[in-house]
Amino acid sequence: MRDLQLYLNPQSEHILDWFHITMRLTVLRNCAVGVKAMNEQVGEEALEHWESAKWYLWHGNVYRH
């Protein structure tokens, strides 16, 4: 899938739409906060997973020591 743009148009530039990704993350965070209001433990786990997903999107999958 990553090479699809090169196959279709080798001179094209790949642009990632961070705005829509950020909007999706905001909705997911709001859902996790709502779950936390109903169930503290499950909500905390959801927020931890949200933080992890956000970190990987912003920083990439880098090697950790």
PDB file of N, CA and C in Angstrom:
ATOM      1  N   MET A   1       0.822  -1.185   0.000  1.00  0.00           N
ATOM      2  CA  MET A   1       0.000   0.000   0.000  1.00  0.00           C
ATOM      3  C   MET A   1       0.876   1.262   0.000  1.00  0.00           C
ATOM      4  N   ARG A   2       2.002   1.193   0.703  1.00  0.00           N
ATOM      5  CA  ARG A   2       2.867   2.377   0.766  1.00  0.00           C
ATOM      6  C   ARG A   2       3.434   2.752  -0.600  1.00  0.00           C
ATOM      7  N   ASP A   3       3.650   1.759  -1.451  1.00  0.00           N
ATOM      8  CA  ASP A   3       4.221   2.022  -2.768  1.00  0.00           C
ATOM      9  C   ASP A   3       3.169   2.330  -3.826  1.00  0.00           C
ATOM     10  N   LEU A   4       1.896   2.330  -3.436  1.00  0.00           N
ATOM     11  CA  LEU A   4       0.828   2.571  -4.397  1.00  0.00           C
ATOM     12  C   LEU A   4       0.969   3.935  -5.068  1.00  0.00           C
ATOM     13  N   GLN A   5       1.312   4.966  -4.302  1.00  0.00           N
ATOM     14  CA  GLN A   5       1.454   6.292  -4.898  1.00  0.00           C
ATOM     15  C   GLN A   5       2.572   6.318  -5.928  1.00  0.00           C
ATOM     16  N   LEU A   6       3.655   5.595  -5.654  1.00  0.00           N
ATOM     17  CA  LEU A   6       4.752   5.555  -6.614  1.00  0.00           C
ATOM     18  C   LEU A   6       4.345   4.811  -7.886  1.00  0.00           C
ATOM     19  N   TYR A   7       3.527   3.782  -7.719  1.00  0.00           N
ATOM     20  CA  TYR A   7       3.045   3.031  -8.877  1.00  0.00           C
ATOM     21  C   TYR A   7       2.104   3.889  -9.730  1.00  0.00           C
ATOM     22  N   LEU A   8       1.188   4.599  -9.085  1.00  0.00           N
ATOM     23  CA  LEU A   8       0.208   5.389  -9.819  1.00  0.00           C
ATOM     24  C   LEU A   8       0.819   6.641 -10.437  1.00  0.00           C
ATOM     25  N   ASN A   9       1.654   7.328  -9.678  1.00  0.00           N
ATOM     26  CA  ASN A   9       2.269   8.555 -10.164  1.00  0.00           C
ATOM     27  C   ASN A   9       3.611   8.735  -9.459  1.00  0.00           C
ATOM     28  N   PRO A  10       4.707   8.369 -10.093  1.00  0.00           N
ATOM     29  CA  PRO A  10       6.023   8.423  -9.442  1.00  0.00           C
ATOM     30  C   PRO A  10       6.443   9.828  -8.996  1.00  0.00           C
ATOM     31  N   GLN A  11       5.899  10.860  -9.614  1.00  0.00           N
ATOM     32  CA  GLN A  11       6.286  12.224  -9.246  1.00  0.00           C
ATOM     33  C   GLN A  11       5.414  12.800  -8.123  1.00  0.00           C
ATOM     34  N   SER A  12       4.455  12.032  -7.643  1.00  0.00           N
ATOM     35  CA  SER A  12       3.533  12.556  -6.631  1.00  0.00           C
ATOM     36  C   SER A  12       4.208  12.642  -5.267  1.00  0.00           C
ATOM     37  N   GLU A  13       3.630  13.442  -4.412  1.00  0.00           N
ATOM     38  CA  GLU A  13       4.125  13.612  -3.051  1.00  0.00           C
ATOM     39  C   GLU A  13       3.063  13.081  -2.086  1.00  0.00           C
ATOM     40  N   HIS A  14       3.519  12.265  -1.137  1.00  0.00           N
ATOM     41  CA  HIS A  14       2.608  11.679  -0.165  1.00  0.00           C
ATOM     42  C   HIS A  14       2.372  12.670   0.973  1.00  0.00           C
ATOM     43  N   ILE A  15       1.110  12.989   1.235  1.00  0.00           N
ATOM     44  CA  ILE A  15       0.754  13.920   2.304  1.00  0.00           C
ATOM     45  C   ILE A  15      -0.190  13.216   3.261  1.00  0.00           C
ATOM     46  N   LEU A  16       0.199  13.136   4.514  1.00  0.00           N
ATOM     47  CA  LEU A  16      -0.622  12.494   5.527  1.00  0.00           C
ATOM     48  C   LEU A  16      -1.520  13.549   6.161  1.00  0.00           C
ATOM     49  N   ASP A  17      -2.782  13.243   6.265  1.00  0.00           N
ATOM     50  CA  ASP A  17      -3.771  14.175   6.784  1.00  0.00           C
ATOM     51  C   ASP A  17      -3.841  14.065   8.310  1.00  0.00           C
ATOM     52  N   TRP A  18      -2.992  14.818   9.003  1.00  0.00           N
ATOM     53  CA  TRP A  18      -2.911  14.761  10.466  1.00  0.00           C
ATOM     54  C   TRP A  18      -4.152  15.343  11.127  1.00  0.00           C
ATOM     55  N   PHE A  19      -4.830  16.268  10.479  1.00  0.00           N
ATOM     56  CA  PHE A  19      -6.010  16.877  11.075  1.00  0.00           C
ATOM     57  C   PHE A  19      -7.074  15.825  11.380  1.00  0.00           C
ATOM     58  N   HIS A  20      -7.385  14.981  10.398  1.00  0.00           N
ATOM     59  CA  HIS A  20      -8.434  13.988  10.596  1.00  0.00           C
ATOM     60  C   HIS A  20      -7.999  12.889  11.565  1.00  0.00           C
ATOM     61  N   ILE A  21      -6.724  12.555  11.573  1.00  0.00           N
ATOM     62  CA  ILE A  21      -6.221  11.600  12.559  1.00  0.00           C
ATOM     63  C   ILE A  21      -6.375  12.175  13.957  1.00  0.00           C
ATOM     64  N   THR A  22      -6.036  13.447  14.126  1.00  0.00           N
ATOM     65  CA  THR A  22      -6.161  14.105  15.431  1.00  0.00           C
ATOM     66  C   THR A  22      -7.615  14.172  15.869  1.00  0.00           C
ATOM     67  N   MET A  23      -8.516  14.429  14.951  1.00  0.00           N
ATOM     68  CA  MET A  23      -9.929  14.471  15.307  1.00  0.00           C
ATOM     69  C   MET A  23     -10.415  13.098  15.785  1.00  0.00           C
ATOM     70  N   ARG A  24      -9.971  12.039  15.129  1.00  0.00           N
ATOM     71  CA  ARG A  24     -10.346  10.687  15.562  1.00  0.00           C
ATOM     72  C   ARG A  24      -9.793  10.389  16.948  1.00  0.00           C
ATOM     73  N   LEU A  25      -8.546  10.801  17.186  1.00  0.00           N
ATOM     74  CA  LEU A  25      -7.946  10.591  18.509  1.00  0.00           C
ATOM     75  C   LEU A  25      -8.706  11.366  19.586  1.00  0.00           C
ATOM     76  N   THR A  26      -9.160  12.548  19.258  1.00  0.00           N
ATOM     77  CA  THR A  26      -9.919  13.354  20.222  1.00  0.00           C
ATOM     78  C   THR A  26     -11.220  12.640  20.590  1.00  0.00           C
ATOM     79  N   VAL A  27     -11.896  12.092  19.599  1.00  0.00           N
ATOM     80  CA  VAL A  27     -13.142  11.362  19.862  1.00  0.00           C
ATOM     81  C   VAL A  27     -12.861  10.133  20.726  1.00  0.00           C
ATOM     82  N   LEU A  28     -11.796   9.401  20.416  1.00  0.00           N
ATOM     83  CA  LEU A  28     -11.447   8.230  21.211  1.00  0.00           C
ATOM     84  C   LEU A  28     -11.117   8.605  22.649  1.00  0.00           C
ATOM     85  N   ARG A  29     -10.421   9.728  22.839  1.00  0.00           N
ATOM     86  CA  ARG A  29     -10.093  10.166  24.193  1.00  0.00           C
ATOM     87  C   ARG A  29     -11.365  10.528  24.960  1.00  0.00           C
ATOM     88  N   ASN A  30     -12.268  11.231  24.312  1.00  0.00           N
ATOM     89  CA  ASN A  30     -13.523  11.586  24.962  1.00  0.00           C
ATOM     90  C   ASN A  30     -14.324  10.344  25.356  1.00  0.00           C
ATOM     91  N   CYS A  31     -14.299   9.325  24.511  1.00  0.00           N
ATOM     92  CA  CYS A  31     -14.973   8.064  24.848  1.00  0.00           C
ATOM     93  C   CYS A  31     -14.314   7.424  26.063  1.00  0.00           C
ATOM     94  N   ALA A  32     -12.992   7.426  26.111  1.00  0.00           N
ATOM     95  CA  ALA A  32     -12.273   6.835  27.241  1.00  0.00           C
ATOM     96  C   ALA A  32     -12.577   7.581  28.531  1.00  0.00           C
ATOM     97  N   VAL A  33     -12.677   8.897  28.459  1.00  0.00           N
ATOM     98  CA  VAL A  33     -13.019   9.696  29.645  1.00  0.00           C
ATOM     99  C   VAL A  33     -14.438   9.364  30.095  1.00  0.00           C
ATOM    100  N   GLY A  34     -15.350   9.183  29.165  1.00  0.00           N
ATOM    101  CA  GLY A  34     -16.722   8.806  29.510  1.00  0.00           C
ATOM    102  C   GLY A  34     -16.789   7.437  30.161  1.00  0.00           C
ATOM    103  N   VAL A  35     -15.988   6.497  29.647  1.00  0.00           N
ATOM    104  CA  VAL A  35     -15.938   5.166  30.254  1.00  0.00           C
ATOM    105  C   VAL A  35     -15.363   5.257  31.663  1.00  0.00           C
ATOM    106  N   LYS A  36     -14.364   6.108  31.831  1.00  0.00           N
ATOM    107  CA  LYS A  36     -13.741   6.275  33.153  1.00  0.00           C
ATOM    108  C   LYS A  36     -14.753   6.782  34.173  1.00  0.00           C
ATOM    109  N   ALA A  37     -15.696   7.606  33.746  1.00  0.00           N
ATOM    110  CA  ALA A  37     -16.718   8.124  34.653  1.00  0.00           C
ATOM    111  C   ALA A  37     -17.637   7.001  35.138  1.00  0.00           C
ATOM    112  N   MET A  38     -17.791   5.968  34.306  1.00  0.00           N
ATOM    113  CA  MET A  38     -18.658   4.846  34.679  1.00  0.00           C
ATOM    114  C   MET A  38     -17.881   3.723  35.367  1.00  0.00           C
ATOM    115  N   ASN A  39     -16.641   3.502  34.942  1.00  0.00           N
ATOM    116  CA  ASN A  39     -15.823   2.423  35.498  1.00  0.00           C
ATOM    117  C   ASN A  39     -14.376   2.900  35.535  1.00  0.00           C
ATOM    118  N   GLU A  40     -13.882   3.245  36.694  1.00  0.00           N
ATOM    119  CA  GLU A  40     -12.555   3.857  36.864  1.00  0.00           C
ATOM    120  C   GLU A  40     -11.439   3.005  36.262  1.00  0.00           C
ATOM    121  N   GLN A  41     -11.430   1.723  36.572  1.00  0.00           N
ATOM    122  CA  GLN A  41     -10.337   0.857  36.135  1.00  0.00           C
ATOM    123  C   GLN A  41     -10.308   0.697  34.614  1.00  0.00           C
ATOM    124  N   VAL A  42     -11.443   0.423  34.029  1.00  0.00           N
ATOM    125  CA  VAL A  42     -11.520   0.245  32.569  1.00  0.00           C
ATOM    126  C   VAL A  42     -11.184   1.556  31.863  1.00  0.00           C
ATOM    127  N   GLY A  43     -11.657   2.673  32.413  1.00  0.00           N
ATOM    128  CA  GLY A  43     -11.359   3.979  31.823  1.00  0.00           C
ATOM    129  C   GLY A  43      -9.884   4.304  31.865  1.00  0.00           C
ATOM    130  N   GLU A  44      -9.216   3.975  32.970  1.00  0.00           N
ATOM    131  CA  GLU A  44      -7.773   4.214  33.075  1.00  0.00           C
ATOM    132  C   GLU A  44      -7.013   3.388  32.037  1.00  0.00           C
ATOM    133  N   GLU A  45      -7.418   2.125  31.866  1.00  0.00           N
ATOM    134  CA  GLU A  45      -6.777   1.280  30.855  1.00  0.00           C
ATOM    135  C   GLU A  45      -6.989   1.850  29.457  1.00  0.00           C
ATOM    136  N   ALA A  46      -8.200   2.315  29.184  1.00  0.00           N
ATOM    137  CA  ALA A  46      -8.494   2.894  27.872  1.00  0.00           C
ATOM    138  C   ALA A  46      -7.647   4.133  27.620  1.00  0.00           C
ATOM    139  N   LEU A  47      -7.488   4.968  28.654  1.00  0.00           N
ATOM    140  CA  LEU A  47      -6.660   6.168  28.491  1.00  0.00           C
ATOM    141  C   LEU A  47      -5.187   5.818  28.298  1.00  0.00           C
ATOM    142  N   GLU A  48      -4.715   4.771  28.958  1.00  0.00           N
ATOM    143  CA  GLU A  48      -3.328   4.340  28.758  1.00  0.00           C
ATOM    144  C   GLU A  48      -3.120   3.853  27.327  1.00  0.00           C
ATOM    145  N   HIS A  49      -4.075   3.079  26.810  1.00  0.00           N
ATOM    146  CA  HIS A  49      -3.977   2.614  25.419  1.00  0.00           C
ATOM    147  C   HIS A  49      -4.049   3.796  24.454  1.00  0.00           C
ATOM    148  N   TRP A  50      -4.874   4.764  24.769  1.00  0.00           N
ATOM    149  CA  TRP A  50      -4.995   5.961  23.926  1.00  0.00           C
ATOM    150  C   TRP A  50      -3.665   6.711  23.886  1.00  0.00           C
ATOM    151  N   GLU A  51      -3.046   6.894  25.064  1.00  0.00           N
ATOM    152  CA  GLU A  51      -1.755   7.586  25.120  1.00  0.00           C
ATOM    153  C   GLU A  51      -0.701   6.845  24.304  1.00  0.00           C
ATOM    154  N   SER A  52      -0.695   5.530  24.417  1.00  0.00           N
ATOM    155  CA  SER A  52       0.265   4.720  23.674  1.00  0.00           C
ATOM    156  C   SER A  52       0.062   4.863  22.170  1.00  0.00           C
ATOM    157  N   ALA A  53      -1.187   4.781  21.725  1.00  0.00           N
ATOM    158  CA  ALA A  53      -1.490   4.915  20.293  1.00  0.00           C
ATOM    159  C   ALA A  53      -1.090   6.288  19.786  1.00  0.00           C
ATOM    160  N   LYS A  54      -1.379   7.318  20.562  1.00  0.00           N
ATOM    161  CA  LYS A  54      -1.015   8.683  20.164  1.00  0.00           C
ATOM    162  C   LYS A  54       0.499   8.814  20.054  1.00  0.00           C
ATOM    163  N   TRP A  55       1.205   8.262  21.030  1.00  0.00           N
ATOM    164  CA  TRP A  55       2.667   8.359  21.027  1.00  0.00           C
ATOM    165  C   TRP A  55       3.236   7.694  19.781  1.00  0.00           C
ATOM    166  N   TYR A  56       2.768   6.476  19.454  1.00  0.00           N
ATOM    167  CA  TYR A  56       3.266   5.775  18.279  1.00  0.00           C
ATOM    168  C   TYR A  56       2.952   6.517  16.987  1.00  0.00           C
ATOM    169  N   LEU A  57       1.793   7.137  16.904  1.00  0.00           N
ATOM    170  CA  LEU A  57       1.460   7.896  15.696  1.00  0.00           C
ATOM    171  C   LEU A  57       2.361   9.114  15.531  1.00  0.00           C
ATOM    172  N   TRP A  58       2.653   9.778  16.608  1.00  0.00           N
ATOM    173  CA  TRP A  58       3.444  11.006  16.528  1.00  0.00           C
ATOM    174  C   TRP A  58       4.936  10.721  16.406  1.00  0.00           C
ATOM    175  N   HIS A  59       5.415   9.664  17.042  1.00  0.00           N
ATOM    176  CA  HIS A  59       6.855   9.402  17.101  1.00  0.00           C
ATOM    177  C   HIS A  59       7.295   8.201  16.274  1.00  0.00           C
ATOM    178  N   GLY A  60       6.377   7.386  15.856  1.00  0.00           N
ATOM    179  CA  GLY A  60       6.725   6.192  15.096  1.00  0.00           C
ATOM    180  C   GLY A  60       7.068   5.026  16.005  1.00  0.00           C
ATOM    181  N   ASN A  61       7.273   3.897  15.410  1.00  0.00           N
ATOM    182  CA  ASN A  61       7.597   2.691  16.160  1.00  0.00           C
ATOM    183  C   ASN A  61       9.110   2.613  16.298  1.00  0.00           C
ATOM    184  N   VAL A  62       9.660   3.316  17.248  1.00  0.00           N
ATOM    185  CA  VAL A  62      11.110   3.345  17.440  1.00  0.00           C
ATOM    186  C   VAL A  62      11.527   2.265  18.418  1.00  0.00           C
ATOM    187  N   TYR A  63      12.769   1.849  18.307  1.00  0.00           N
ATOM    188  CA  TYR A  63      13.315   0.823  19.183  1.00  0.00           C
ATOM    189  C   TYR A  63      13.493   1.398  20.577  1.00  0.00           C
ATOM    190  N   ARG A  64      12.998   0.680  21.566  1.00  0.00           N
ATOM    191  CA  ARG A  64      13.159   1.110  22.959  1.00  0.00           C
ATOM    192  C   ARG A  64      14.183   0.209  23.635  1.00  0.00           C
ATOM    193  N   HIS A  65      15.066   0.808  24.434  1.00  0.00           N
ATOM    194  CA  HIS A  65      16.111   0.031  25.143  1.00  0.00           C
ATOM    195  C   HIS A  65      15.527  -0.674  26.327  1.00  0.00           C
TER     196      HIS A  65
END
